[in-house]
Each structure stands twice: as C-alpha cells, then as structure tokens.
Amino acid sequence: MTDLNKDWLLQCLDTARAAADAAARVHLEAAGTVHADAARAKDTADFVSHVDEAAQEAALAIIRGRHPDHLILAEEDEAPPALPDDDTPLWVVDPLDGTTNFLHGHPMHVASVALTVAGRSVVGAVTCGPTGERWWAARGLGAFKSERAGGGSAAAAAGSGAGGDVAARSGETLRGMPRRLRTSSPGSM
C-alpha cells in the first residue's frame, strides 16, 4: 500500500508544481507564435497543437525523472495506460488546459497536474504562465495560491498551517458572488 505520509505528499507536491511550471514555461516560450490554423481538432471545439505536446513532454519528463514507478495519464497520449485497480499512484496531466484560448492569444490557459492514489486525488498543482499565478494542494495539508510573502515554499506553508480554512474562504466568496454580479457591468469583469 502506498504510504500517504506528510513527507511523501510534500515530495509529490513538489513534483506536481515543478511539472506544471515546466509545462507553463513552454506556453510562455511559444506564446504568439502558434495560431488556430496550426492546430488539429481532436473533437468538436477540442484542439491540440505542437505546444500541447511539447508542454506535455516537459511535464512528463519531471514526473518520470522523480517517480519512474508511477503511472501517468496525460491528455495528449493516444494510448492511455490501463487505470490501476489498486493503490498504484497515477499522475493525471493536462499540459495546456485552455488550448483554444492559447491559440487565440488569450492569457487564460494553464498547466494542470494531479496525483491520485486508489482513485482519490492526493496532490494537485496548476500554473498560469501569463499571469504568474499558481495554485497547489495536498490532501490534509491545505490548498494555496501563488507564493507566500517572502517566497516561502509549499513545504513551509503546509507545515505552518498557512492558508487557513480554504473551505470557509470559498464559502465567503460564493456568498458574495450574487452581489458582485449585480454591481458589475459586462465591461468591468
């Protein structure tokens, strides 16, 4: 059975963040050089470009280098692995979530990397290269956005209990949403 202790989770979280960051760097390097006509359709309104593939390779290189015994399910793979029916760790990678936005020069696209064990998400990281925003979480250790003041690491943040009660803050945000929607004009959003 996979041991979900804090040290192992932090190690995997570091991998997820590094993999998402590596993919986002590919997005930044290619921004503005690839357009919709250079992509191919996978399905209705679902496109893939060479940037998706390069970002995936960058992310997978990090994961494979650190966890060669883990399985990987990546969006651009043509032949996904058989899903584990035990507690074998499975990485789930969307190397360029928002390909259509990317192809049209819109900055809202991210790299997403998660780890599941026995069908449960245990670690996740998302990086938005154009805005520099980053989100990450680990089961039982909290969820975080961007770097802490002073450049603290995820390990330090998780160990300190920083991040507080994410669920409570989310509830506050959701409760305030109708008021913000009523007072926002379409051009101000």
Coordinates of N, CA, C and O in Angstrom, one line a residue:
M1 N 0.8 -1.2 0.0 CA 0.0 0.0 0.0 C 0.9 1.2 0.0 O 1.9 1.3 0.7
T2 N 0.5 2.2 -0.8 CA 1.2 3.5 -0.9 C 1.0 4.2 0.5 O -0.1 4.4 0.9
D3 N 2.2 4.7 1.0 CA 2.2 5.4 2.3 C 1.9 6.9 2.0 O 2.8 7.5 1.4
L4 N 0.8 7.4 2.5 CA 0.5 8.8 2.2 C 0.9 9.7 3.4 O 0.2 10.6 3.8
N5 N 2.2 9.5 3.9 CA 2.7 10.3 4.9 C 3.0 11.7 4.4 O 3.1 12.0 3.2
K6 N 3.1 12.7 5.3 CA 3.4 14.1 5.0 C 4.6 14.3 4.1 O 4.5 15.0 3.1
D7 N 5.7 13.6 4.4 CA 6.9 13.8 3.6 C 6.7 13.3 2.2 O 7.1 14.0 1.3
W8 N 6.0 12.2 2.0 CA 5.8 11.7 0.7 C 4.9 12.6 -0.1 O 5.1 12.9 -1.2
L9 N 3.8 13.1 0.6 CA 2.9 14.0 -0.1 C 3.6 15.3 -0.5 O 3.4 15.8 -1.6
L10 N 4.5 15.8 0.4 CA 5.2 17.1 0.1 C 6.2 16.8 -1.1 O 6.3 17.7 -2.0
Q11 N 6.8 15.7 -1.2 CA 7.7 15.3 -2.3 C 6.9 15.3 -3.6 O 7.3 15.8 -4.6
C12 N 5.7 14.6 -3.5 CA 4.9 14.6 -4.7 C 4.3 15.9 -5.1 O 4.2 16.3 -6.3
L13 N 4.0 16.7 -4.1 CA 3.5 18.1 -4.4 C 4.6 18.9 -5.1 O 4.3 19.6 -6.0
D14 N 5.8 18.8 -4.6 CA 6.9 19.4 -5.3 C 7.1 19.0 -6.7 O 7.3 19.8 -7.6
T15 N 6.9 17.7 -7.0 CA 6.9 17.2 -8.4 C 5.8 17.8 -9.2 O 6.0 18.3 -10.3
A16 N 4.6 17.8 -8.6 CA 3.4 18.4 -9.4 C 3.6 19.9 -9.7 O 3.4 20.3 -10.8
R17 N 4.1 20.6 -8.8 CA 4.4 22.0 -9.0 C 5.5 22.2 -10.1 O 5.4 23.1 -11.0
A18 N 6.5 21.4 -10.0 CA 7.6 21.5 -11.0 C 7.2 21.1 -12.3 O 7.5 21.8 -13.3
A19 N 6.3 20.1 -12.4 CA 5.8 19.7 -13.7 C 4.9 20.7 -14.3 O 5.0 21.0 -15.5
A20 N 4.0 21.3 -13.5 CA 3.1 22.3 -14.0 C 3.9 23.6 -14.4 O 3.6 24.2 -15.5
D21 N 4.9 23.9 -13.7 CA 5.7 25.1 -14.0 C 6.5 24.8 -15.3 O 6.6 25.7 -16.2
A22 N 7.0 23.6 -15.5 CA 7.7 23.3 -16.8 C 6.8 23.4 -18.0 O 7.2 23.9 -19.0
A23 N 5.6 22.9 -17.9 CA 4.6 23.0 -19.0 C 4.3 24.5 -19.2 O 4.2 24.9 -20.4
A24 N 4.1 25.2 -18.2 CA 3.7 26.7 -18.4 C 4.9 27.4 -19.0 O 4.6 28.4 -19.8
R25 N 6.1 27.1 -18.7 CA 7.2 27.7 -19.4 C 7.2 27.5 -20.9 O 7.5 28.4 -21.7
V26 N 6.8 26.3 -21.3 CA 6.6 26.0 -22.8 C 5.5 26.9 -23.3 O 5.7 27.5 -24.4
H27 N 4.4 27.1 -22.6 CA 3.4 28.0 -23.1 C 3.9 29.4 -23.3 O 3.7 30.1 -24.3
L28 N 4.7 29.9 -22.3 CA 5.2 31.3 -22.4 C 6.2 31.4 -23.6 O 6.2 32.4 -24.3
E29 N 7.1 30.4 -23.8 CA 8.0 30.5 -24.9 C 7.4 30.5 -26.2 O 7.9 31.1 -27.2
A30 N 6.2 29.8 -26.4 CA 5.5 29.7 -27.6 C 4.4 30.7 -27.8 O 3.8 30.8 -28.9
A31 N 4.1 31.5 -26.8 CA 3.0 32.5 -26.9 C 3.1 33.4 -28.1 O 4.2 33.9 -28.4
G32 N 2.1 33.5 -28.9 CA 2.0 34.4 -30.0 C 2.6 33.8 -31.3 O 2.6 34.4 -32.3
T33 N 3.2 32.6 -31.2 CA 3.8 32.0 -32.4 C 3.0 30.9 -33.0 O 3.3 30.5 -34.1
V34 N 1.9 30.5 -32.3 CA 1.1 29.4 -32.8 C -0.4 29.9 -32.8 O -0.8 30.6 -31.9
H35 N -1.0 29.7 -33.9 CA -2.4 30.1 -34.1 C -3.3 29.0 -34.4 O -2.9 27.9 -34.7
A36 N -4.6 29.3 -34.4 CA -5.6 28.2 -34.6 C -5.4 27.4 -35.9 O -5.7 26.2 -35.8
D37 N -4.9 28.0 -36.9 CA -4.8 27.2 -38.1 C -3.6 26.2 -38.0 O -3.5 25.3 -38.9
A38 N -2.8 26.3 -37.0 CA -1.7 25.3 -36.8 C -2.1 24.2 -35.9 O -1.3 23.3 -35.6
A39 N -3.3 24.2 -35.4 CA -3.8 23.1 -34.5 C -4.7 22.1 -35.3 O -5.2 22.4 -36.4
R40 N -4.8 21.0 -34.7 CA -5.7 20.0 -35.3 C -6.8 19.7 -34.3 O -6.6 19.7 -33.1
A41 N -8.0 19.4 -34.8 CA -9.2 19.1 -34.0 C -9.1 17.7 -33.5 O -8.9 16.7 -34.3
K42 N -9.3 17.5 -32.2 CA -9.4 16.2 -31.6 C -10.9 15.8 -31.6 O -11.2 14.6 -31.7
D43 N -11.7 16.8 -31.4 CA -13.2 16.6 -31.2 C -13.8 18.0 -31.5 O -13.1 19.0 -31.7
T44 N -15.1 18.1 -31.4 CA -15.7 19.3 -31.6 C -15.2 20.3 -30.5 O -15.3 20.0 -29.3
A45 N -14.7 21.5 -31.0 CA -14.2 22.5 -30.1 C -13.1 22.0 -29.2 O -12.9 22.6 -28.1
D46 N -12.4 21.0 -29.6 CA -11.3 20.5 -28.7 C -10.0 20.3 -29.7 O -10.0 19.5 -30.5
F47 N -9.1 21.2 -29.4 CA -7.9 21.2 -30.3 C -6.6 20.8 -29.6 O -6.5 20.9 -28.4
V48 N -5.6 20.5 -30.4 CA -4.3 20.1 -29.9 C -3.3 20.8 -30.9 O -3.5 20.7 -32.1
S49 N -2.3 21.3 -30.3 CA -1.2 21.9 -31.1 C 0.1 21.3 -30.7 O 0.2 20.6 -29.7
H50 N 1.2 21.7 -31.4 CA 2.5 21.2 -31.0 C 2.9 21.7 -29.6 O 3.7 21.1 -28.9
V51 N 2.3 22.8 -29.2 CA 2.6 23.4 -27.9 C 2.0 22.5 -26.8 O 2.7 22.2 -25.8
D52 N 0.8 21.9 -27.0 CA 0.2 21.0 -26.1 C 1.2 19.8 -25.9 O 1.5 19.4 -24.8
E53 N 1.7 19.3 -27.0 CA 2.6 18.1 -27.0 C 3.9 18.4 -26.3 O 4.4 17.6 -25.5
A54 N 4.5 19.6 -26.6 CA 5.8 20.0 -26.0 C 5.6 20.2 -24.5 O 6.5 19.8 -23.7
A55 N 4.5 20.9 -24.2 CA 4.2 21.1 -22.7 C 4.1 19.8 -22.0 O 4.5 19.6 -20.9
Q56 N 3.4 18.8 -22.6 CA 3.2 17.5 -22.0 C 4.5 16.8 -21.8 O 4.8 16.3 -20.7
E57 N 5.4 16.9 -22.8 CA 6.7 16.2 -22.7 C 7.5 16.9 -21.5 O 8.2 16.2 -20.8
A58 N 7.4 18.2 -21.4 CA 8.2 18.9 -20.3 C 7.7 18.4 -19.0 O 8.5 18.2 -18.1
A59 N 6.3 18.3 -18.8 CA 5.8 17.9 -17.5 C 6.1 16.5 -17.2 O 6.5 16.1 -16.1
L60 N 6.0 15.6 -18.3 CA 6.2 14.2 -18.0 C 7.7 13.9 -17.7 O 8.0 12.9 -17.0
A61 N 8.6 14.7 -18.3 CA 10.0 14.4 -18.0 C 10.3 14.6 -16.5 O 11.0 13.9 -15.9
I62 N 9.6 15.6 -15.9 CA 9.8 15.9 -14.5 C 9.2 14.7 -13.7 O 9.9 14.2 -12.8
I63 N 8.0 14.3 -14.0 CA 7.4 13.2 -13.3 C 8.1 11.9 -13.4 O 8.4 11.2 -12.4
R64 N 8.5 11.5 -14.6 CA 9.2 10.3 -14.9 C 10.6 10.3 -14.2 O 11.0 9.3 -13.7
G65 N 11.2 11.4 -14.2 CA 12.5 11.5 -13.6 C 12.5 11.3 -12.1 O 13.4 10.8 -11.5
R66 N 11.4 11.7 -11.4 CA 11.3 11.7 -10.0 C 10.5 10.4 -9.5 O 10.7 10.0 -8.4
H67 N 9.6 9.9 -10.3 CA 8.7 8.8 -9.9 C 8.6 7.8 -11.0 O 7.5 7.6 -11.6
P68 N 9.7 7.1 -11.4 CA 9.6 6.2 -12.5 C 8.7 5.0 -12.4 O 8.2 4.5 -13.4
D69 N 8.3 4.7 -11.2 CA 7.4 3.6 -10.9 C 5.9 4.0 -10.9 O 5.0 3.1 -10.8
H70 N 5.6 5.3 -11.1 CA 4.2 5.7 -11.1 C 3.6 5.7 -12.5 O 4.4 5.8 -13.5
L71 N 2.3 5.5 -12.6 CA 1.6 5.5 -13.9 C 1.3 7.0 -14.2 O 1.2 7.8 -13.3
I72 N 1.1 7.3 -15.5 CA 0.8 8.6 -16.0 C -0.4 8.5 -17.0 O -0.3 7.8 -17.9
L73 N -1.4 9.3 -16.8 CA -2.5 9.5 -17.7 C -2.4 11.0 -18.2 O -2.7 11.9 -17.4
A74 N -2.0 11.2 -19.4 CA -1.8 12.5 -19.9 C -2.7 12.8 -21.1 O -3.0 11.9 -21.9
E75 N -3.3 14.0 -21.2 CA -4.3 14.3 -22.1 C -4.0 14.0 -23.6 O -4.8 13.5 -24.4
E76 N -2.7 14.3 -24.0 CA -2.4 14.1 -25.4 C -1.9 12.7 -25.7 O -1.5 12.5 -26.9
D77 N -1.9 11.8 -24.8 CA -1.4 10.4 -25.1 C -2.5 9.8 -26.0 O -3.7 9.8 -25.7
E78 N -2.1 9.1 -27.0 CA -3.1 8.4 -27.9 C -3.5 7.1 -27.3 O -4.6 6.6 -27.6
A79 N -2.6 6.5 -26.5 CA -2.9 5.2 -25.9 C -2.7 5.3 -24.4 O -1.6 5.0 -23.9
P80 N -3.7 5.7 -23.7 CA -3.6 5.9 -22.2 C -3.3 4.5 -21.6 O -3.7 3.5 -22.1
P81 N -2.7 4.6 -20.4 CA -2.4 3.3 -19.7 C -3.6 2.8 -19.1 O -4.6 3.5 -18.9
A82 N -3.6 1.5 -18.8 CA -4.7 0.9 -18.1 C -4.7 1.5 -16.7 O -3.7 1.7 -16.0
L83 N -5.9 1.9 -16.3 CA -6.0 2.5 -14.9 C -5.8 1.5 -13.9 O -6.3 0.4 -13.9
P84 N -5.1 1.9 -12.8 CA -4.8 0.9 -11.7 C -6.1 0.6 -10.9 O -7.0 1.4 -10.7
D85 N -6.2 -0.7 -10.5 CA -7.3 -1.1 -9.7 C -6.8 -1.3 -8.2 O -7.5 -1.9 -7.4
D86 N -5.6 -0.8 -8.0 CA -5.0 -0.9 -6.6 C -4.6 0.6 -6.2 O -5.1 1.5 -6.7
D87 N -3.6 0.7 -5.3 CA -3.2 2.0 -4.9 C -1.9 2.5 -5.6 O -1.2 3.3 -5.1
T88 N -1.7 2.0 -6.8 CA -0.6 2.5 -7.6 C -0.8 4.0 -7.9 O -1.9 4.3 -8.4
P89 N 0.2 4.8 -7.6 CA 0.0 6.2 -7.9 C -0.2 6.5 -9.4 O 0.5 5.9 -10.2
L90 N -1.2 7.4 -9.7 CA -1.5 7.7 -11.1 C -1.5 9.2 -11.2 O -2.3 9.9 -10.6
W91 N -0.5 9.7 -12.0 CA -0.5 11.2 -12.3 C -1.5 11.5 -13.5 O -1.5 10.7 -14.4
V92 N -2.2 12.6 -13.3 CA -3.1 13.0 -14.4 C -2.7 14.4 -14.8 O -2.6 15.3 -14.0
V93 N -2.4 14.5 -16.1 CA -1.8 15.7 -16.6 C -2.6 16.3 -17.8 O -2.9 15.6 -18.8
D94 N -2.9 17.6 -17.7 CA -3.5 18.4 -18.8 C -2.4 19.4 -19.0 O -2.4 20.4 -18.3
P95 N -1.6 19.2 -20.0 CA -0.4 20.1 -20.2 C -0.8 21.5 -20.7 O 0.0 22.4 -20.4
L96 N -1.9 21.7 -21.3 CA -2.4 23.0 -21.8 C -3.9 23.0 -21.7 O -4.6 22.7 -22.7
D97 N -4.4 23.4 -20.5 CA -5.8 23.4 -20.3 C -6.2 24.8 -20.8 O -5.9 25.8 -20.2
G98 N -7.0 24.9 -21.9 CA -7.4 26.1 -22.5 C -6.6 26.4 -23.8 O -6.2 27.5 -24.1
T99 N -6.5 25.3 -24.6 CA -5.8 25.4 -25.8 C -6.4 26.4 -26.8 O -5.7 27.2 -27.4
T100 N -7.7 26.5 -26.8 CA -8.4 27.4 -27.7 C -8.0 28.9 -27.3 O -7.7 29.7 -28.1
N101 N -8.0 29.1 -26.0 CA -7.6 30.5 -25.5 C -6.2 30.7 -26.0 O -5.9 31.8 -26.4
F102 N -5.3 29.8 -25.7 CA -3.9 29.9 -26.1 C -3.8 30.3 -27.6 O -3.0 31.2 -28.0
L103 N -4.5 29.5 -28.4 CA -4.4 29.7 -29.9 C -4.9 31.0 -30.3 O -4.4 31.5 -31.4
H104 N -5.7 31.7 -29.6 CA -6.3 33.0 -29.9 C -5.6 34.1 -29.1 O -6.0 35.2 -29.1
G105 N -4.5 33.8 -28.4 CA -3.7 34.8 -27.7 C -4.4 35.3 -26.4 O -3.9 36.3 -25.8
H106 N -5.4 34.6 -25.9 CA -6.0 34.9 -24.6 C -5.1 34.3 -23.5 O -4.7 33.2 -23.6
P107 N -4.8 35.1 -22.5 CA -3.9 34.6 -21.4 C -4.5 33.6 -20.4 O -3.8 33.2 -19.5
M108 N -5.7 33.3 -20.5 CA -6.3 32.4 -19.6 C -6.2 30.9 -20.0 O -7.1 30.3 -20.7
H109 N -5.0 30.4 -19.8 CA -4.7 29.0 -20.0 C -3.7 28.5 -19.0 O -3.0 29.3 -18.5
V110 N -3.8 27.3 -18.6 CA -2.9 26.8 -17.5 C -2.4 25.4 -17.8 O -2.8 24.7 -18.8
A111 N -1.4 25.0 -17.0 CA -1.0 23.6 -17.0 C -1.5 23.0 -15.7 O -1.4 23.6 -14.6
S112 N -2.1 21.8 -15.8 CA -2.7 21.2 -14.6 C -2.1 19.8 -14.4 O -2.0 19.0 -15.3
V113 N -1.6 19.5 -13.2 CA -1.0 18.2 -12.8 C -1.6 17.8 -11.5 O -1.7 18.5 -10.5
A114 N -2.1 16.5 -11.5 CA -2.6 15.9 -10.2 C -2.1 14.5 -10.0 O -1.6 13.9 -11.0
L115 N -2.2 14.1 -8.8 CA -1.8 12.7 -8.4 C -2.9 12.1 -7.7 O -3.5 12.7 -6.8
T116 N -3.3 10.9 -8.1 CA -4.4 10.1 -7.5 C -3.7 8.8 -6.9 O -2.8 8.3 -7.5
V117 N -4.3 8.4 -5.8 CA -3.9 7.1 -5.3 C -5.2 6.4 -4.9 O -6.1 7.0 -4.2
A118 N -5.4 5.2 -5.4 CA -6.6 4.4 -5.1 C -7.9 5.2 -5.5 O -8.9 5.2 -4.8
G119 N -7.8 6.0 -6.6 CA -8.9 6.7 -7.1 C -9.2 8.0 -6.4 O -10.2 8.7 -6.7
R120 N -8.4 8.4 -5.4 CA -8.6 9.6 -4.7 C -7.5 10.6 -5.0 O -6.3 10.3 -5.0
S121 N -7.9 11.9 -5.3 CA -6.9 12.9 -5.5 C -6.1 13.2 -4.2 O -6.7 13.4 -3.2
V122 N -4.8 13.2 -4.3 CA -4.0 13.5 -3.1 C -3.1 14.7 -3.3 O -2.7 15.3 -2.3
V123 N -2.8 15.1 -4.5 CA -1.9 16.3 -4.8 C -2.4 16.9 -6.1 O -2.8 16.2 -7.0
G124 N -2.3 18.2 -6.2 CA -2.6 18.9 -7.4 C -1.9 20.2 -7.5 O -1.6 20.9 -6.5
A125 N -1.6 20.6 -8.7 CA -0.9 21.9 -9.0 C -1.4 22.4 -10.3 O -1.6 21.7 -11.3
V126 N -1.6 23.8 -10.3 CA -2.0 24.4 -11.6 C -1.1 25.7 -11.7 O -0.9 26.4 -10.7
T127 N -0.6 25.9 -12.9 CA 0.2 27.1 -13.1 C -0.3 27.8 -14.4 O -0.5 27.2 -15.4
C128 N -0.5 29.1 -14.2 CA -0.9 30.0 -15.3 C 0.3 30.9 -15.7 O 0.6 31.8 -15.0
G129 N 1.0 30.5 -16.7 CA 2.2 31.2 -17.1 C 2.0 32.7 -17.4 O 2.8 33.5 -16.9
P130 N 1.0 33.1 -18.2 CA 0.8 34.5 -18.5 C 0.6 35.4 -17.3 O 1.1 36.5 -17.3
T131 N -0.1 34.9 -16.3 CA -0.4 35.8 -15.1 C 0.6 35.5 -13.9 O 0.7 36.3 -13.0
G132 N 1.3 34.4 -14.0 CA 2.3 34.0 -13.0 C 1.6 33.4 -11.8 O 2.2 33.1 -10.7
E133 N 0.3 33.2 -11.9 CA -0.5 32.6 -10.7 C -0.2 31.1 -10.7 O -0.1 30.4 -11.7
R134 N -0.2 30.6 -9.4 CA 0.0 29.2 -9.2 C -1.0 28.8 -8.0 O -1.1 29.5 -7.1
W135 N -1.5 27.6 -8.2 CA -2.4 27.0 -7.1 C -1.9 25.6 -6.9 O -1.5 24.9 -7.8
W136 N -1.9 25.2 -5.6 CA -1.5 23.8 -5.3 C -2.1 23.4 -4.0 O -2.6 24.2 -3.2
A137 N -2.3 22.0 -3.9 CA -2.9 21.5 -2.7 C -2.4 20.0 -2.5 O -2.0 19.4 -3.4
A138 N -2.5 19.6 -1.2 CA -2.2 18.2 -0.9 C -3.2 17.8 0.2 O -3.5 18.6 1.1
R139 N -3.7 16.6 0.0 CA -4.7 16.0 1.0 C -4.2 16.2 2.4 O -3.1 15.7 2.7
G140 N -4.9 16.8 3.2 CA -4.6 17.0 4.6 C -3.6 18.1 4.9 O -3.3 18.4 6.1
L141 N -3.1 18.7 3.9 CA -2.0 19.8 4.1 C -2.5 21.2 3.7 O -1.8 22.1 4.0
G142 N -3.6 21.3 3.1 CA -4.2 22.6 2.7 C -4.0 22.9 1.2 O -3.5 22.1 0.4
A143 N -4.6 24.0 0.9 CA -4.6 24.5 -0.5 C -4.0 25.9 -0.5 O -4.3 26.7 0.4
F144 N -3.3 26.3 -1.5 CA -2.6 27.5 -1.5 C -2.6 28.2 -2.9 O -2.8 27.5 -3.9
K145 N -2.4 29.5 -2.9 CA -2.4 30.2 -4.2 C -1.2 31.1 -4.2 O -0.9 31.8 -3.3
S146 N -0.4 31.0 -5.3 CA 0.8 31.8 -5.6 C 1.8 31.7 -4.4 O 1.5 30.9 -3.5
E147 N 2.9 32.3 -4.5 CA 3.9 32.2 -3.5 C 3.5 33.1 -2.3 O 2.9 34.1 -2.4
R148 N 3.9 32.6 -1.1 CA 3.6 33.3 0.1 C 4.6 34.5 0.2 O 5.7 34.5 -0.4
A149 N 4.2 35.6 0.9 CA 5.1 36.7 1.0 C 6.4 36.2 1.6 O 6.5 35.4 2.5
G150 N 7.5 36.7 1.0 CA 8.8 36.3 1.5 C 9.3 35.1 0.7 O 10.4 34.5 1.0
G151 N 8.5 34.6 -0.2 CA 9.0 33.5 -1.1 C 9.0 32.1 -0.4 O 9.8 31.3 -0.7
G152 N 8.1 31.9 0.6 CA 8.0 30.6 1.3 C 7.7 29.5 0.4 O 7.0 29.7 -0.7
S153 N 8.1 28.3 0.7 CA 7.8 27.1 -0.1 C 6.5 26.5 0.3 O 6.0 26.8 1.3
A154 N 6.1 25.6 -0.6 CA 4.9 24.8 -0.3 C 5.1 24.0 1.0 O 4.2 23.9 1.8
A155 N 6.2 23.4 1.1 CA 6.5 22.6 2.3 C 6.4 23.5 3.6 O 5.8 23.1 4.6
A156 N 7.0 24.7 3.5 CA 6.9 25.6 4.7 C 5.4 26.0 4.9 O 5.0 26.0 6.1
A157 N 4.7 26.3 3.9 CA 3.3 26.7 4.0 C 2.5 25.6 4.6 O 1.7 25.8 5.5
A158 N 2.7 24.4 4.1 CA 1.9 23.3 4.6 C 2.2 22.9 6.0 O 1.4 22.6 6.8
G159 N 3.5 23.0 6.3 CA 3.9 22.7 7.7 C 3.5 23.7 8.7 O 3.3 23.4 9.9
S160 N 3.3 25.0 8.3 CA 2.9 26.1 9.2 C 1.4 26.2 9.4 O 1.0 26.9 10.2
G161 N 0.7 25.5 8.5 CA -0.8 25.7 8.6 C -1.3 26.9 7.9 O -2.4 27.3 8.0
A162 N -0.4 27.6 7.1 CA -0.7 28.8 6.4 C -1.8 28.4 5.4 O -1.9 27.2 5.0
G163 N -2.6 29.3 5.0 CA -3.7 29.0 4.0 C -5.0 29.0 4.7 O -6.0 29.2 4.1
G164 N -5.0 28.7 6.0 CA -6.2 28.8 6.8 C -7.3 27.8 6.4 O -7.0 26.8 5.8
D165 N -8.5 28.2 6.6 CA -9.6 27.4 6.3 C -10.1 27.7 4.9 O -10.9 28.7 4.7
V166 N -9.6 27.0 3.9 CA -9.9 27.3 2.5 C -11.4 27.1 2.2 O -12.0 28.0 1.5
A167 N -12.0 26.2 2.8 CA -13.5 26.0 2.6 C -14.3 27.2 3.1 O -15.2 27.6 2.5
A168 N -13.9 27.7 4.3 CA -14.6 28.9 4.8 C -14.4 30.1 3.9 O -15.4 30.8 3.6
R169 N -13.2 30.3 3.4 CA -13.0 31.4 2.5 C -13.8 31.2 1.2 O -14.3 32.2 0.6
S170 N -13.8 30.0 0.7 CA -14.6 29.7 -0.5 C -16.1 30.0 -0.3 O -16.7 30.6 -1.2
G171 N -16.6 29.7 0.8 CA -18.0 29.9 1.1 C -18.2 31.4 1.1 O -19.3 31.9 0.6
E172 N -17.3 32.2 1.7 CA -17.5 33.7 1.7 C -17.5 34.2 0.3 O -18.3 35.1 0.0
T173 N -16.6 33.7 -0.5 CA -16.6 34.1 -1.9 C -17.9 33.8 -2.6 O -18.4 34.7 -3.3
L174 N -18.4 32.6 -2.5 CA -19.6 32.2 -3.1 C -20.8 33.0 -2.6 O -21.6 33.4 -3.4
R175 N -20.8 33.3 -1.3 CA -22.0 34.1 -0.8 C -21.9 35.5 -1.3 O -23.0 36.1 -1.6
G176 N -20.8 36.1 -1.6 CA -20.6 37.4 -2.1 C -20.8 37.5 -3.6 O -20.9 38.6 -4.2
M177 N -20.8 36.4 -4.3 CA -20.9 36.4 -5.8 C -22.1 37.1 -6.3 O -22.0 37.9 -7.2
P178 N -23.3 36.8 -5.9 CA -24.5 37.5 -6.5 C -24.4 39.0 -6.4 O -24.7 39.7 -7.3
R179 N -23.9 39.5 -5.2 CA -23.8 41.0 -5.1 C -22.8 41.5 -6.1 O -23.0 42.5 -6.8
R180 N -21.7 40.8 -6.3 CA -20.7 41.3 -7.2 C -21.2 41.2 -8.7 O -20.9 42.1 -9.5
L181 N -22.0 40.2 -9.0 CA -22.5 40.1 -10.3 C -23.5 41.2 -10.6 O -23.6 41.8 -11.7
R182 N -24.3 41.6 -9.6 CA -25.3 42.6 -9.8 C -24.7 44.0 -9.9 O -25.2 44.9 -10.6
T183 N -23.5 44.2 -9.3 CA -22.9 45.5 -9.3 C -21.8 45.7 -10.4 O -21.2 46.7 -10.5
S184 N -21.6 44.6 -11.2 CA -20.6 44.6 -12.2 C -21.2 44.8 -13.5 O -22.2 44.1 -13.9
S185 N -20.7 45.7 -14.3 CA -21.2 45.8 -15.7 C -20.4 44.8 -16.5 O -19.3 44.5 -16.2
P186 N -20.9 44.4 -17.7 CA -20.2 43.4 -18.5 C -18.7 43.9 -18.9 O -17.8 43.1 -18.9
G187 N -18.5 45.2 -19.1 CA -17.2 45.7 -19.4 C -16.2 45.7 -18.3 O -15.0 45.8 -18.5
S188 N -16.7 45.6 -17.0 CA -15.8 45.7 -15.9 C -15.3 44.4 -15.4 O -14.6 44.4 -14.4
M189 N -15.8 43.3 -15.9 CA -15.4 42.0 -15.4 C -14.1 41.5 -15.9 O -13.6 41.9 -16.9

